[in-house]
Backbone as JSON Lines, residues from 0, in Angstrom:
{"i":0,"aa":"M","n":[0.97,-1.26,-0.28],"ca":[0.12,-0.1,-0.24],"c":[0.65,1.1,0.02]}
{"i":1,"aa":"K","n":[0.55,1.97,-0.98],"ca":[1.43,3.52,-0.75],"c":[1.15,4.12,0.14]}
{"i":2,"aa":"A","n":[2.1,4.79,0.81],"ca":[2.22,5.82,1.87],"c":[1.2,7.0,1.63]}
{"i":3,"aa":"L","n":[0.14,7.43,2.53],"ca":[-0.38,8.26,2.53],"c":[0.55,9.85,2.99]}
{"i":4,"aa":"V","n":[0.73,10.37,2.22],"ca":[1.46,11.82,2.31],"c":[0.7,13.02,2.32]}
{"i":5,"aa":"L","n":[0.53,13.64,3.57],"ca":[-0.52,14.84,3.52],"c":[0.24,16.05,4.08]}
{"i":6,"aa":"A","n":[0.09,17.31,3.21],"ca":[1.02,18.64,3.6],"c":[0.13,19.45,4.29]}
{"i":7,"aa":"A","n":[0.05,19.97,5.19],"ca":[-0.64,20.77,6.01],"c":[0.03,22.34,6.12]}
{"i":8,"aa":"S","n":[-0.79,23.52,6.29],"ca":[-0.09,24.44,6.51],"c":[-1.0,25.09,7.36]}
{"i":9,"aa":"L","n":[-0.94,25.61,8.91],"ca":[-1.79,26.24,9.91],"c":[-0.94,27.47,10.38]}
{"i":10,"aa":"V","n":[-1.86,28.36,10.95],"ca":[-1.5,29.14,11.7],"c":[-1.35,29.41,13.04]}
{"i":11,"aa":"W","n":[-0.53,29.51,13.78],"ca":[-0.59,29.22,15.07],"c":[0.22,30.51,15.72]}
{"i":12,"aa":"G","n":[-0.51,31.28,16.46],"ca":[0.52,32.41,17.07],"c":[0.89,33.44,16.37]}
{"i":13,"aa":"G","n":[0.38,33.21,14.75],"ca":[0.8,34.37,13.88],"c":[1.7,33.86,12.86]}
{"i":14,"aa":"P","n":[3.03,33.24,13.0],"ca":[3.73,32.75,11.51],"c":[3.05,31.66,11.05]}
{"i":15,"aa":"T","n":[3.24,31.76,9.8],"ca":[2.57,30.36,9.27],"c":[3.81,29.52,8.89]}
{"i":16,"aa":"W","n":[3.52,28.24,9.3],"ca":[4.34,27.17,9.13],"c":[3.67,25.68,8.44]}
{"i":17,"aa":"A","n":[4.6,24.78,8.02],"ca":[4.39,23.94,7.28],"c":[4.79,22.16,7.67]}
{"i":18,"aa":"A","n":[3.97,21.44,7.71],"ca":[4.4,19.93,8.45],"c":[3.96,19.0,7.63]}
{"i":19,"aa":"T","n":[4.8,18.08,7.25],"ca":[4.28,16.68,6.44],"c":[3.89,15.39,7.37]}
{"i":20,"aa":"F","n":[3.0,14.82,6.84],"ca":[2.29,13.7,7.44],"c":[2.73,12.37,6.61]}
{"i":21,"aa":"E","n":[3.13,11.36,7.31],"ca":[3.22,10.11,6.48],"c":[2.95,9.09,7.27]}
{"i":22,"aa":"H","n":[2.13,8.15,6.37],"ca":[1.26,6.89,6.77],"c":[0.63,7.47,7.96]}
{"i":23,"aa":"C","n":[-0.21,8.55,7.78],"ca":[-1.7,9.06,8.39],"c":[-2.45,9.37,7.73]}
{"i":24,"aa":"G","n":[-3.7,8.47,8.3],"ca":[-5.22,8.99,7.7],"c":[-5.32,10.29,8.35]}
{"i":25,"aa":"R","n":[-6.3,10.83,7.68],"ca":[-6.9,12.31,7.74],"c":[-7.01,12.65,9.22]}
{"i":26,"aa":"P","n":[-7.64,11.63,10.11],"ca":[-7.69,12.13,11.11],"c":[-6.88,12.12,12.32]}
{"i":27,"aa":"E","n":[-5.72,11.07,11.83],"ca":[-4.4,11.17,12.51],"c":[-3.58,11.99,12.27]}
{"i":28,"aa":"A","n":[-3.55,12.42,10.64],"ca":[-2.82,14.22,10.41],"c":[-3.47,15.22,11.47]}
{"i":29,"aa":"K","n":[-4.7,15.35,11.55],"ca":[-5.47,16.22,12.35],"c":[-4.89,16.63,13.54]}
{"i":30,"aa":"V","n":[-4.96,15.05,14.14],"ca":[-4.31,15.28,15.7],"c":[-2.95,15.44,15.66]}
{"i":31,"aa":"A","n":[-2.1,14.87,15.0],"ca":[-0.6,15.09,15.01],"c":[-0.51,16.76,14.81]}
{"i":32,"aa":"G","n":[-0.94,17.15,13.5],"ca":[-0.74,18.66,13.26],"c":[-1.09,19.6,14.51]}
{"i":33,"aa":"A","n":[-2.05,19.42,14.81],"ca":[-2.48,20.17,16.34],"c":[-1.74,19.87,17.4]}
{"i":34,"aa":"A","n":[-1.21,18.99,17.39],"ca":[-0.22,18.58,18.69],"c":[1.14,19.48,18.22]}
{"i":35,"aa":"I","n":[1.76,19.42,17.07],"ca":[2.53,20.14,16.41],"c":[2.36,21.7,16.76]}
{"i":36,"aa":"A","n":[1.33,22.13,16.35],"ca":[1.05,23.31,16.63],"c":[1.03,23.9,17.85]}
{"i":37,"aa":"G","n":[0.25,23.26,18.87],"ca":[0.18,23.31,20.32],"c":[1.72,23.6,21.07]}
{"i":38,"aa":"A","n":[2.71,22.74,20.1],"ca":[4.2,22.31,20.59],"c":[4.5,23.74,20.22]}
{"i":39,"aa":"V","n":[4.52,24.67,19.43],"ca":[5.0,25.89,18.99],"c":[5.01,26.75,20.32]}
{"i":40,"aa":"G","n":[3.52,26.7,20.65],"ca":[3.33,27.69,21.67],"c":[3.91,27.45,22.69]}
{"i":41,"aa":"L","n":[4.13,26.12,23.43],"ca":[4.69,25.92,24.46],"c":[6.28,26.05,24.48]}
{"i":42,"aa":"A","n":[6.93,25.97,23.28],"ca":[8.4,26.4,23.06],"c":[8.93,27.6,23.48]}
{"i":43,"aa":"V","n":[7.88,28.58,22.88],"ca":[8.05,30.12,22.74],"c":[7.76,30.45,24.04]}
{"i":44,"aa":"R","n":[6.69,30.1,24.7],"ca":[6.27,30.55,26.18],"c":[7.44,30.43,27.16]}
{"i":45,"aa":"A","n":[7.78,29.04,27.24],"ca":[9.17,28.49,27.83],"c":[10.09,28.92,28.04]}
{"i":46,"aa":"A","n":[10.72,29.5,26.47],"ca":[11.96,29.96,26.35],"c":[11.75,31.77,27.09]}
{"i":47,"aa":"A","n":[10.78,32.1,26.75],"ca":[10.54,33.67,27.34],"c":[10.52,33.56,28.83]}
{"i":48,"aa":"A","n":[9.89,32.29,29.46],"ca":[9.56,32.21,30.93],"c":[10.97,32.12,31.64]}
{"i":49,"aa":"V","n":[12.3,31.4,31.07],"ca":[13.28,30.91,31.68],"c":[13.93,32.0,32.88]}
{"i":50,"aa":"G","n":[13.9,31.61,33.96],"ca":[14.36,32.6,35.23],"c":[14.61,31.7,36.21]}
{"i":51,"aa":"D","n":[14.56,32.52,37.59],"ca":[14.65,31.69,38.7],"c":[13.03,31.83,39.45]}
{"i":52,"aa":"T","n":[12.34,30.72,38.7],"ca":[11.08,30.57,38.83],"c":[10.76,29.19,39.54]}
{"i":53,"aa":"P","n":[9.71,28.97,40.13],"ca":[9.23,27.72,40.93],"c":[9.37,26.88,39.86]}
{"i":54,"aa":"E","n":[8.61,26.85,38.48],"ca":[8.66,26.12,37.26],"c":[10.11,25.55,36.9]}
{"i":55,"aa":"Y","n":[11.15,26.41,36.99],"ca":[12.46,26.29,36.21],"c":[12.96,25.2,37.38]}
{"i":56,"aa":"T","n":[13.16,25.78,38.68],"ca":[13.66,24.89,40.07],"c":[12.98,23.44,39.92]}
{"i":57,"aa":"L","n":[11.64,23.37,39.85],"ca":[11.08,21.99,39.82],"c":[11.9,20.95,38.57]}
{"i":58,"aa":"W","n":[11.9,21.62,37.42],"ca":[12.16,20.55,36.23],"c":[14.03,20.65,36.1]}
{"i":59,"aa":"F","n":[14.37,22.26,36.22],"ca":[15.81,21.85,36.21],"c":[17.08,22.14,37.5]}
{"i":60,"aa":"G","n":[16.22,22.32,38.62],"ca":[16.94,22.28,39.51],"c":[17.42,23.63,39.74]}
{"i":61,"aa":"T","n":[18.27,24.32,41.06],"ca":[18.47,25.59,41.07],"c":[18.77,26.28,40.25]}
{"i":62,"aa":"F","n":[18.51,27.27,40.19],"ca":[18.63,28.35,38.85],"c":[20.03,28.82,38.94]}
{"i":63,"aa":"S","n":[20.7,28.65,37.96],"ca":[22.0,29.58,37.44],"c":[21.74,30.35,36.59]}
{"i":64,"aa":"K","n":[22.52,31.58,36.48],"ca":[22.98,32.12,34.97],"c":[22.93,31.14,34.04]}
{"i":65,"aa":"A","n":[24.68,30.27,33.96],"ca":[25.04,29.95,32.8],"c":[23.57,28.52,32.37]}
{"i":66,"aa":"G","n":[22.96,27.92,33.51],"ca":[22.04,26.92,33.51],"c":[20.79,27.53,32.66]}
{"i":67,"aa":"G","n":[20.48,28.7,33.01],"ca":[19.07,29.31,32.54],"c":[19.24,29.45,30.87]}
{"i":68,"aa":"E","n":[20.83,30.31,30.45],"ca":[21.34,30.27,29.42],"c":[21.21,29.12,28.36]}
{"i":69,"aa":"E","n":[21.67,28.27,28.9],"ca":[21.12,26.87,28.12],"c":[20.14,26.7,27.88]}
{"i":70,"aa":"V","n":[19.52,26.58,28.94],"ca":[17.78,25.79,28.65],"c":[17.17,26.59,27.77]}
{"i":71,"aa":"R","n":[17.61,28.15,27.96],"ca":[16.57,29.01,26.89],"c":[17.26,28.78,25.71]}
{"i":72,"aa":"A","n":[18.6,28.61,25.3],"ca":[19.06,28.45,23.87],"c":[18.61,26.9,23.44]}
{"i":73,"aa":"N","n":[18.08,26.16,24.21],"ca":[17.83,24.68,23.53],"c":[16.31,24.73,23.43]}
{"i":74,"aa":"L","n":[15.48,25.88,24.11],"ca":[14.15,25.88,23.77],"c":[13.81,26.62,22.81]}
{"i":75,"aa":"K","n":[14.85,27.65,22.47],"ca":[14.82,28.54,21.18],"c":[14.64,28.13,19.88]}
{"i":76,"aa":"A","n":[15.85,26.68,20.0],"ca":[16.37,25.77,19.05],"c":[15.18,24.76,18.93]}
{"i":77,"aa":"I","n":[14.41,24.32,19.99],"ca":[13.13,23.6,19.64],"c":[11.89,24.47,18.74]}
{"i":78,"aa":"H","n":[11.72,25.48,19.09],"ca":[11.06,26.49,18.47],"c":[11.28,26.75,17.13]}
{"i":79,"aa":"K","n":[12.56,26.86,17.23],"ca":[12.84,26.99,15.47],"c":[12.86,25.7,14.66]}
{"i":80,"aa":"E","n":[13.01,24.88,15.27],"ca":[12.84,23.55,14.31],"c":[11.27,23.47,14.2]}
{"i":81,"aa":"L","n":[10.02,23.6,15.06],"ca":[9.05,23.48,15.06],"c":[8.2,24.43,13.67]}
{"i":82,"aa":"L","n":[9.34,25.63,14.08],"ca":[8.61,26.53,12.46],"c":[9.24,25.96,11.33]}
{"i":83,"aa":"G","n":[10.21,25.06,11.35],"ca":[11.16,24.71,9.91],"c":[10.17,24.09,9.04]}
{"i":84,"aa":"E","n":[10.37,23.98,7.61],"ca":[10.01,23.42,6.77],"c":[9.93,21.83,6.66]}
{"i":85,"aa":"E","n":[10.67,21.21,6.91],"ca":[11.32,20.03,6.98],"c":[10.5,19.18,7.99]}
{"i":86,"aa":"I","n":[9.74,19.42,9.34],"ca":[9.08,18.73,9.92],"c":[8.36,17.71,9.76]}
{"i":87,"aa":"K","n":[8.38,16.52,10.07],"ca":[7.11,15.71,9.7],"c":[7.02,14.77,10.46]}
{"i":88,"aa":"A","n":[5.72,14.18,10.73],"ca":[5.25,13.47,11.73],"c":[4.63,11.82,10.71]}
{"i":89,"aa":"V","n":[5.37,10.83,11.3],"ca":[5.14,9.37,10.87],"c":[4.03,8.65,11.47]}
{"i":90,"aa":"C","n":[3.09,8.29,11.21],"ca":[2.12,7.56,12.28],"c":[2.44,6.08,11.97]}
{"i":91,"aa":"L","n":[2.56,5.6,13.04],"ca":[2.76,3.91,13.14],"c":[1.68,3.13,13.71]}
{"i":92,"aa":"G","n":[1.83,2.12,13.33],"ca":[1.1,0.93,13.92],"c":[1.39,0.45,14.89]}
{"i":93,"aa":"P","n":[0.65,-0.63,15.66],"ca":[1.09,-1.5,16.89],"c":[2.15,-2.52,16.39]}
{"i":94,"aa":"Q","n":[2.07,-2.75,14.95],"ca":[3.2,-3.69,14.68],"c":[4.59,-3.25,14.82]}
{"i":95,"aa":"D","n":[4.79,-1.88,14.59],"ca":[6.08,-1.31,14.88],"c":[6.78,-2.05,16.63]}
{"i":96,"aa":"I","n":[7.85,-2.67,15.88],"ca":[8.96,-2.75,17.02],"c":[9.05,-1.9,18.11]}
{"i":97,"aa":"D","n":[9.36,-0.91,17.84],"ca":[9.62,0.38,18.29],"c":[8.52,1.14,19.04]}
{"i":98,"aa":"C","n":[7.3,0.65,18.96],"ca":[6.15,0.95,19.76],"c":[5.86,0.36,20.65]}
{"i":99,"aa":"K","n":[6.8,0.1,21.78],"ca":[6.66,-1.02,22.72],"c":[5.49,-0.23,23.81]}
{"i":100,"aa":"E","n":[5.1,-1.1,24.65],"ca":[3.95,-0.44,25.66],"c":[4.68,0.77,26.46]}
{"i":101,"aa":"E","n":[3.47,1.93,26.46],"ca":[4.35,3.07,27.0],"c":[5.23,4.1,26.36]}
{"i":102,"aa":"T","n":[5.17,3.51,25.0],"ca":[6.0,4.19,24.11],"c":[5.33,5.23,23.19]}
{"i":103,"aa":"Y","n":[5.2,6.57,23.34],"ca":[4.34,7.32,22.8],"c":[5.03,7.93,21.39]}
{"i":104,"aa":"A","n":[6.21,8.27,21.11],"ca":[6.79,8.63,20.12],"c":[8.65,8.38,20.22]}
{"i":105,"aa":"Y","n":[9.22,8.37,19.13],"ca":[10.35,8.53,19.22],"c":[11.08,8.84,17.63]}
{"i":106,"aa":"I","n":[12.31,9.22,17.81],"ca":[12.98,10.08,16.81],"c":[14.28,8.9,16.6]}
{"i":107,"aa":"L","n":[14.85,9.19,15.06],"ca":[15.87,8.31,14.66],"c":[17.13,9.36,14.33]}
{"i":108,"aa":"Y","n":[18.28,9.4,14.9],"ca":[19.35,10.44,14.34],"c":[19.66,10.46,13.19]}
{"i":109,"aa":"E","n":[19.44,9.33,12.4],"ca":[19.69,9.04,11.07],"c":[18.34,9.9,10.25]}
{"i":110,"aa":"R","n":[17.41,9.79,10.7],"ca":[16.12,10.93,10.03],"c":[15.74,12.06,10.82]}
{"i":111,"aa":"P","n":[16.73,12.97,10.5],"ca":[16.48,14.47,11.18],"c":[15.33,15.26,10.57]}
{"i":112,"aa":"H","n":[14.62,15.91,11.84],"ca":[13.28,16.18,11.56],"c":[12.12,15.66,11.23]}
{"i":113,"aa":"V","n":[12.41,14.25,11.67],"ca":[11.32,13.49,11.85],"c":[10.64,12.97,13.04]}
{"i":114,"aa":"I","n":[9.58,12.62,13.59],"ca":[9.09,12.41,14.4],"c":[8.17,11.42,14.48]}
{"i":115,"aa":"H","n":[8.47,10.06,15.06],"ca":[7.38,8.92,14.55],"c":[6.61,8.76,16.12]}
{"i":116,"aa":"L","n":[5.58,8.49,15.36],"ca":[4.43,8.79,16.66],"c":[3.65,7.42,16.96]}
{"i":117,"aa":"C","n":[3.71,6.71,17.67],"ca":[2.97,5.02,18.1],"c":[1.65,5.49,18.61]}
{"i":118,"aa":"P","n":[0.54,4.48,18.22],"ca":[-0.72,4.36,18.66],"c":[-1.16,5.0,19.73]}
{"i":119,"aa":"S","n":[-0.14,4.75,20.68],"ca":[-0.65,5.27,22.18],"c":[-0.44,7.08,21.88]}
{"i":120,"aa":"F","n":[0.16,7.34,21.58],"ca":[0.4,8.89,21.12],"c":[-0.92,9.67,21.08]}
{"i":121,"aa":"F","n":[-1.67,8.98,20.52],"ca":[-3.42,9.56,20.1],"c":[-4.02,9.42,21.07]}
{"i":122,"aa":"G","n":[-3.69,8.64,22.23],"ca":[-4.71,8.61,23.36],"c":[-4.1,9.16,24.37]}
{"i":123,"aa":"M","n":[-3.23,10.31,24.02],"ca":[-2.68,11.11,25.71],"c":[-3.37,12.04,25.6]}
{"i":124,"aa":"P","n":[-3.41,12.88,26.95],"ca":[-4.18,14.16,27.17],"c":[-3.54,15.11,26.2]}
{"i":125,"aa":"T","n":[-4.57,16.15,25.88],"ca":[-3.81,17.36,25.15],"c":[-3.87,18.39,26.29]}
{"i":126,"aa":"M","n":[-3.03,19.27,25.78],"ca":[-2.93,20.62,26.81],"c":[-4.08,21.27,27.18]}
{"i":127,"aa":"S","n":[-5.43,21.05,26.4],"ca":[-6.39,21.27,26.6],"c":[-7.08,20.7,27.8]}
{"i":128,"aa":"D","n":[-6.62,19.54,27.68],"ca":[-7.4,18.48,28.77],"c":[-6.73,18.58,30.23]}
{"i":129,"aa":"A","n":[-5.44,19.06,30.0],"ca":[-4.62,19.47,31.38],"c":[-4.99,20.56,31.87]}
{"i":130,"aa":"R","n":[-5.58,21.55,31.05],"ca":[-6.1,22.83,31.53],"c":[-7.53,22.6,32.47]}
{"i":131,"aa":"S","n":[-8.25,21.56,31.64],"ca":[-9.44,21.64,32.53],"c":[-9.46,20.5,33.35]}
{"i":132,"aa":"G","n":[-8.43,19.62,33.62],"ca":[-8.26,19.03,34.76],"c":[-8.66,17.46,34.46]}
{"i":133,"aa":"R","n":[-8.55,17.22,33.14],"ca":[-9.18,15.82,32.2],"c":[-7.87,15.33,32.2]}
{"i":134,"aa":"G","n":[-7.86,13.86,32.28],"ca":[-6.62,13.52,31.63],"c":[-5.68,13.22,32.59]}
{"i":135,"aa":"D","n":[-4.64,12.22,33.13],"ca":[-3.98,11.74,33.59],"c":[-2.34,12.3,32.81]}
{"i":136,"aa":"I","n":[-1.71,13.39,33.46],"ca":[-0.72,13.94,32.76],"c":[0.56,13.81,33.49]}
{"i":137,"aa":"E","n":[0.77,12.64,34.11],"ca":[1.99,12.33,34.85],"c":[3.03,11.83,33.54]}
{"i":138,"aa":"D","n":[2.73,11.44,32.58],"ca":[3.85,11.45,31.26],"c":[3.52,12.44,30.45]}
{"i":139,"aa":"G","n":[2.83,13.59,31.0],"ca":[2.66,14.63,29.91],"c":[1.74,14.6,29.0]}
{"i":140,"aa":"T","n":[1.56,15.59,27.77],"ca":[0.6,15.91,26.85],"c":[1.23,15.22,25.59]}
{"i":141,"aa":"R","n":[0.06,15.35,24.24],"ca":[0.48,14.8,23.36],"c":[1.56,16.15,22.67]}
{"i":142,"aa":"E","n":[1.27,17.69,22.96],"ca":[1.99,18.69,22.69],"c":[3.63,18.86,23.17]}
{"i":143,"aa":"G","n":[3.51,18.61,24.6],"ca":[4.83,18.29,25.27],"c":[5.54,17.07,25.07]}
{"i":144,"aa":"T","n":[5.19,16.01,24.58],"ca":[5.65,14.7,23.88],"c":[6.24,15.55,22.34]}
{"i":145,"aa":"I","n":[6.05,16.44,21.71],"ca":[6.33,16.96,20.46],"c":[7.99,17.68,20.9]}
{"i":146,"aa":"V","n":[7.69,18.56,21.85],"ca":[8.64,19.16,22.46],"c":[9.51,18.39,22.86]}
{"i":147,"aa":"H","n":[9.27,16.99,23.66],"ca":[10.29,16.09,24.32],"c":[11.45,15.56,22.95]}
{"i":148,"aa":"E","n":[10.39,15.11,21.96],"ca":[11.11,14.51,21.16],"c":[11.95,14.97,20.18]}
{"i":149,"aa":"L","n":[11.82,16.59,19.83],"ca":[12.47,17.07,19.09],"c":[13.83,17.79,19.61]}
{"i":150,"aa":"S","n":[13.78,17.63,21.15],"ca":[14.55,18.15,21.97],"c":[16.04,17.35,21.89]}
{"i":151,"aa":"H","n":[15.63,16.06,21.31],"ca":[16.76,14.67,21.44],"c":[17.72,14.97,20.46]}
{"i":152,"aa":"F","n":[17.22,15.62,19.39],"ca":[18.11,16.06,18.2],"c":[19.28,17.01,18.4]}
{"i":153,"aa":"P","n":[20.63,16.38,17.99],"ca":[21.8,17.37,18.47],"c":[21.48,18.86,17.72]}
{"i":154,"aa":"F","n":[20.83,19.16,16.94],"ca":[21.21,20.44,16.52],"c":[19.98,21.35,17.27]}
{"i":155,"aa":"T","n":[19.14,20.76,18.05],"ca":[18.17,21.54,19.16],"c":[18.7,21.3,20.29]}
{"i":156,"aa":"A","n":[18.47,20.14,21.56],"ca":[18.9,20.32,22.53],"c":[19.98,19.24,22.89]}
{"i":157,"aa":"G","n":[19.86,17.87,22.09],"ca":[20.84,17.16,22.07],"c":[20.69,16.14,23.53]}
{"i":158,"aa":"T","n":[19.19,16.26,24.11],"ca":[18.9,15.59,25.34],"c":[19.09,14.18,25.52]}
{"i":159,"aa":"G","n":[19.1,13.39,26.74],"ca":[18.74,11.86,26.61],"c":[17.38,11.74,27.48]}
{"i":160,"aa":"D","n":[17.39,10.35,27.82],"ca":[16.11,10.2,28.59],"c":[16.92,9.84,29.96]}
{"i":161,"aa":"E","n":[17.16,10.56,30.65],"ca":[17.84,10.16,31.88],"c":[16.85,10.12,33.07]}
{"i":162,"aa":"C","n":[15.37,10.09,32.73],"ca":[14.23,10.03,33.78],"c":[12.99,10.12,33.0]}
{"i":163,"aa":"Y","n":[11.93,9.32,33.11],"ca":[10.48,9.29,32.6],"c":[9.57,9.48,33.71]}
{"i":164,"aa":"G","n":[8.57,10.3,33.29],"ca":[7.6,10.9,34.5],"c":[7.93,11.43,35.13]}
{"i":165,"aa":"R","n":[6.56,12.7,35.4],"ca":[7.12,13.68,36.53],"c":[7.43,13.8,38.1]}
{"i":166,"aa":"T","n":[6.89,12.61,38.37],"ca":[7.5,12.21,39.67],"c":[8.92,12.36,39.63]}
{"i":167,"aa":"T","n":[9.43,11.03,38.84],"ca":[11.09,10.71,38.98],"c":[11.65,11.85,38.41]}
{"i":168,"aa":"C","n":[11.08,12.63,37.2],"ca":[12.19,13.75,36.67],"c":[12.16,14.95,37.87]}
{"i":169,"aa":"S","n":[11.3,15.12,38.52],"ca":[11.29,16.18,39.6],"c":[12.38,15.77,40.42]}
{"i":170,"aa":"N","n":[11.88,14.69,40.9],"ca":[13.24,14.18,41.95],"c":[14.39,14.27,41.28]}
{"i":171,"aa":"M","n":[14.76,13.99,40.1],"ca":[16.21,14.11,40.04],"c":[16.72,15.39,39.84]}
{"i":172,"aa":"A","n":[15.91,16.42,39.4],"ca":[16.19,17.9,39.06],"c":[16.92,18.35,40.94]}
{"i":173,"aa":"E","n":[16.14,18.08,41.42],"ca":[16.15,18.34,42.98],"c":[17.58,17.84,43.04]}
{"i":174,"aa":"R","n":[18.23,16.99,42.52],"ca":[19.61,16.04,43.2],"c":[20.4,16.27,42.01]}
{"i":175,"aa":"D","n":[20.81,16.78,40.94],"ca":[21.49,16.79,39.86],"c":[20.81,17.63,38.47]}
{"i":176,"aa":"A","n":[21.05,18.75,38.58],"ca":[20.72,20.08,37.61],"c":[21.25,19.94,36.43]}
{"i":177,"aa":"T","n":[22.51,19.32,36.65],"ca":[23.26,19.24,35.27],"c":[22.4,17.76,34.34]}
{"i":178,"aa":"R","n":[22.07,17.04,34.98],"ca":[21.54,15.74,34.54],"c":[19.98,16.58,33.81]}
{"i":179,"aa":"A","n":[19.3,17.42,34.75],"ca":[17.8,17.71,34.39],"c":[18.03,18.73,33.37]}
{"i":180,"aa":"I","n":[19.03,19.57,32.83],"ca":[18.91,20.04,31.89],"c":[19.35,19.13,30.49]}
{"i":181,"aa":"A","n":[19.88,18.38,30.65],"ca":[20.18,17.42,29.68],"c":[19.16,16.03,29.47]}
{"i":182,"aa":"T","n":[17.71,16.21,30.02],"ca":[17.11,15.39,29.89],"c":[15.54,15.9,28.95]}
{"i":183,"aa":"A","n":[15.33,15.25,28.32],"ca":[14.09,15.56,27.32],"c":[12.8,15.92,28.4]}
{"i":184,"aa":"D","n":[12.83,15.09,29.16],"ca":[11.03,15.26,29.73],"c":[11.27,16.6,30.46]}
{"i":185,"aa":"S","n":[12.58,17.03,31.14],"ca":[12.36,18.11,31.79],"c":[11.87,19.57,31.12]}
{"i":186,"aa":"Y","n":[12.27,19.31,29.66],"ca":[11.79,20.25,28.47],"c":[10.31,20.32,28.38]}
{"i":187,"aa":"Q","n":[10.18,19.45,28.43],"ca":[8.38,18.94,28.2],"c":[7.45,19.19,29.46]}
{"i":188,"aa":"Y","n":[8.06,18.51,30.41],"ca":[7.4,19.45,31.62],"c":[7.2,20.56,31.94]}
{"i":189,"aa":"Y","n":[8.32,21.47,32.14],"ca":[8.52,22.59,31.7],"c":[8.04,23.53,31.01]}
{"i":190,"aa":"A","n":[7.97,23.0,30.14],"ca":[7.04,23.45,28.89],"c":[5.34,23.61,28.89]}
{"i":191,"aa":"E","n":[5.06,22.44,29.26],"ca":[3.46,21.97,29.51],"c":[3.27,23.12,30.92]}
{"i":192,"aa":"D","n":[3.94,23.4,32.23],"ca":[3.51,23.48,33.41],"c":[3.44,25.57,33.1]}
{"i":193,"aa":"V","n":[4.41,25.94,32.19],"ca":[4.65,27.07,31.98],"c":[3.47,28.04,31.16]}
{"i":194,"aa":"T","n":[3.2,26.84,30.23],"ca":[1.81,27.18,29.94],"c":[0.6,27.24,30.42]}
{"i":195,"aa":"L","n":[0.6,26.2,31.28],"ca":[-0.7,26.06,31.9],"c":[-0.56,27.13,33.24]}
{"i":196,"aa":"A","n":[0.64,27.76,33.74],"ca":[0.69,29.05,34.44],"c":[0.37,29.97,34.01]}
{"i":197,"aa":"F","n":[0.51,30.24,32.4],"ca":[0.16,31.44,31.53],"c":[-1.36,31.52,31.6]}
{"i":198,"aa":"W","n":[-2.16,30.35,31.31],"ca":[-3.1,30.4,31.17],"c":[-4.1,30.88,32.36]}
{"i":199,"aa":"M","n":[-3.49,30.6,33.71],"ca":[-4.01,30.93,34.66],"c":[-3.96,32.32,35.2]}
{"i":200,"aa":"L","n":[-3.14,33.0,34.52],"ca":[-3.15,34.45,34.88],"c":[-4.19,35.4,34.39]}
{"i":201,"aa":"P","n":[-4.93,36.32,35.23],"ca":[-5.61,36.94,34.87],"c":[-5.6,37.94,33.48]}
{"i":202,"aa":"A","n":[-6.82,37.89,32.76],"ca":[-6.7,38.72,31.68],"c":[-6.72,40.2,31.85]}
{"i":203,"aa":"H","n":[-5.85,40.72,30.93],"ca":[-5.87,42.31,31.11],"c":[-7.0,42.97,30.16]}
């Protein structure tokens, strides 16, 4: 069966961007596209919010100028990648050997700009769900997962997976800020929490 390839152009927060979807039906492409669009907002808000804040301390440990500059630069690189023309989402089936239980998505270094989405990704809560208190976000959201995966590439943040899950990663940040700054989940949860805090601010 020939792979279905869809191109989409969406507007999110001003700039127009394009993403490509491979092996995705139209419903899956719509979900993946919304997640990528939402990740744009997460990354830019997170980069702008870097500082000596409770959110920073929770996910990256004790704030330092050098650490903050590194985190901000990494988030800006993720944001730049999200706005690039080469970003692609590949939808996978349960038969994919890398879509193990609890694997939502992954990247391959030999396929830059490509995010592979497992079936479980489509069952994750969205940021809107998190905002309204629906769904378990211990493992994050769809939008945050996009930030997580893009942070792995060496041309963005070059992160590893030193921990998984909010509880484990927040505990690690308290013990080891250097490892936290090098961890994909730290960027995901920080970006999610910054946006949730932003949405709670009173309207001006």
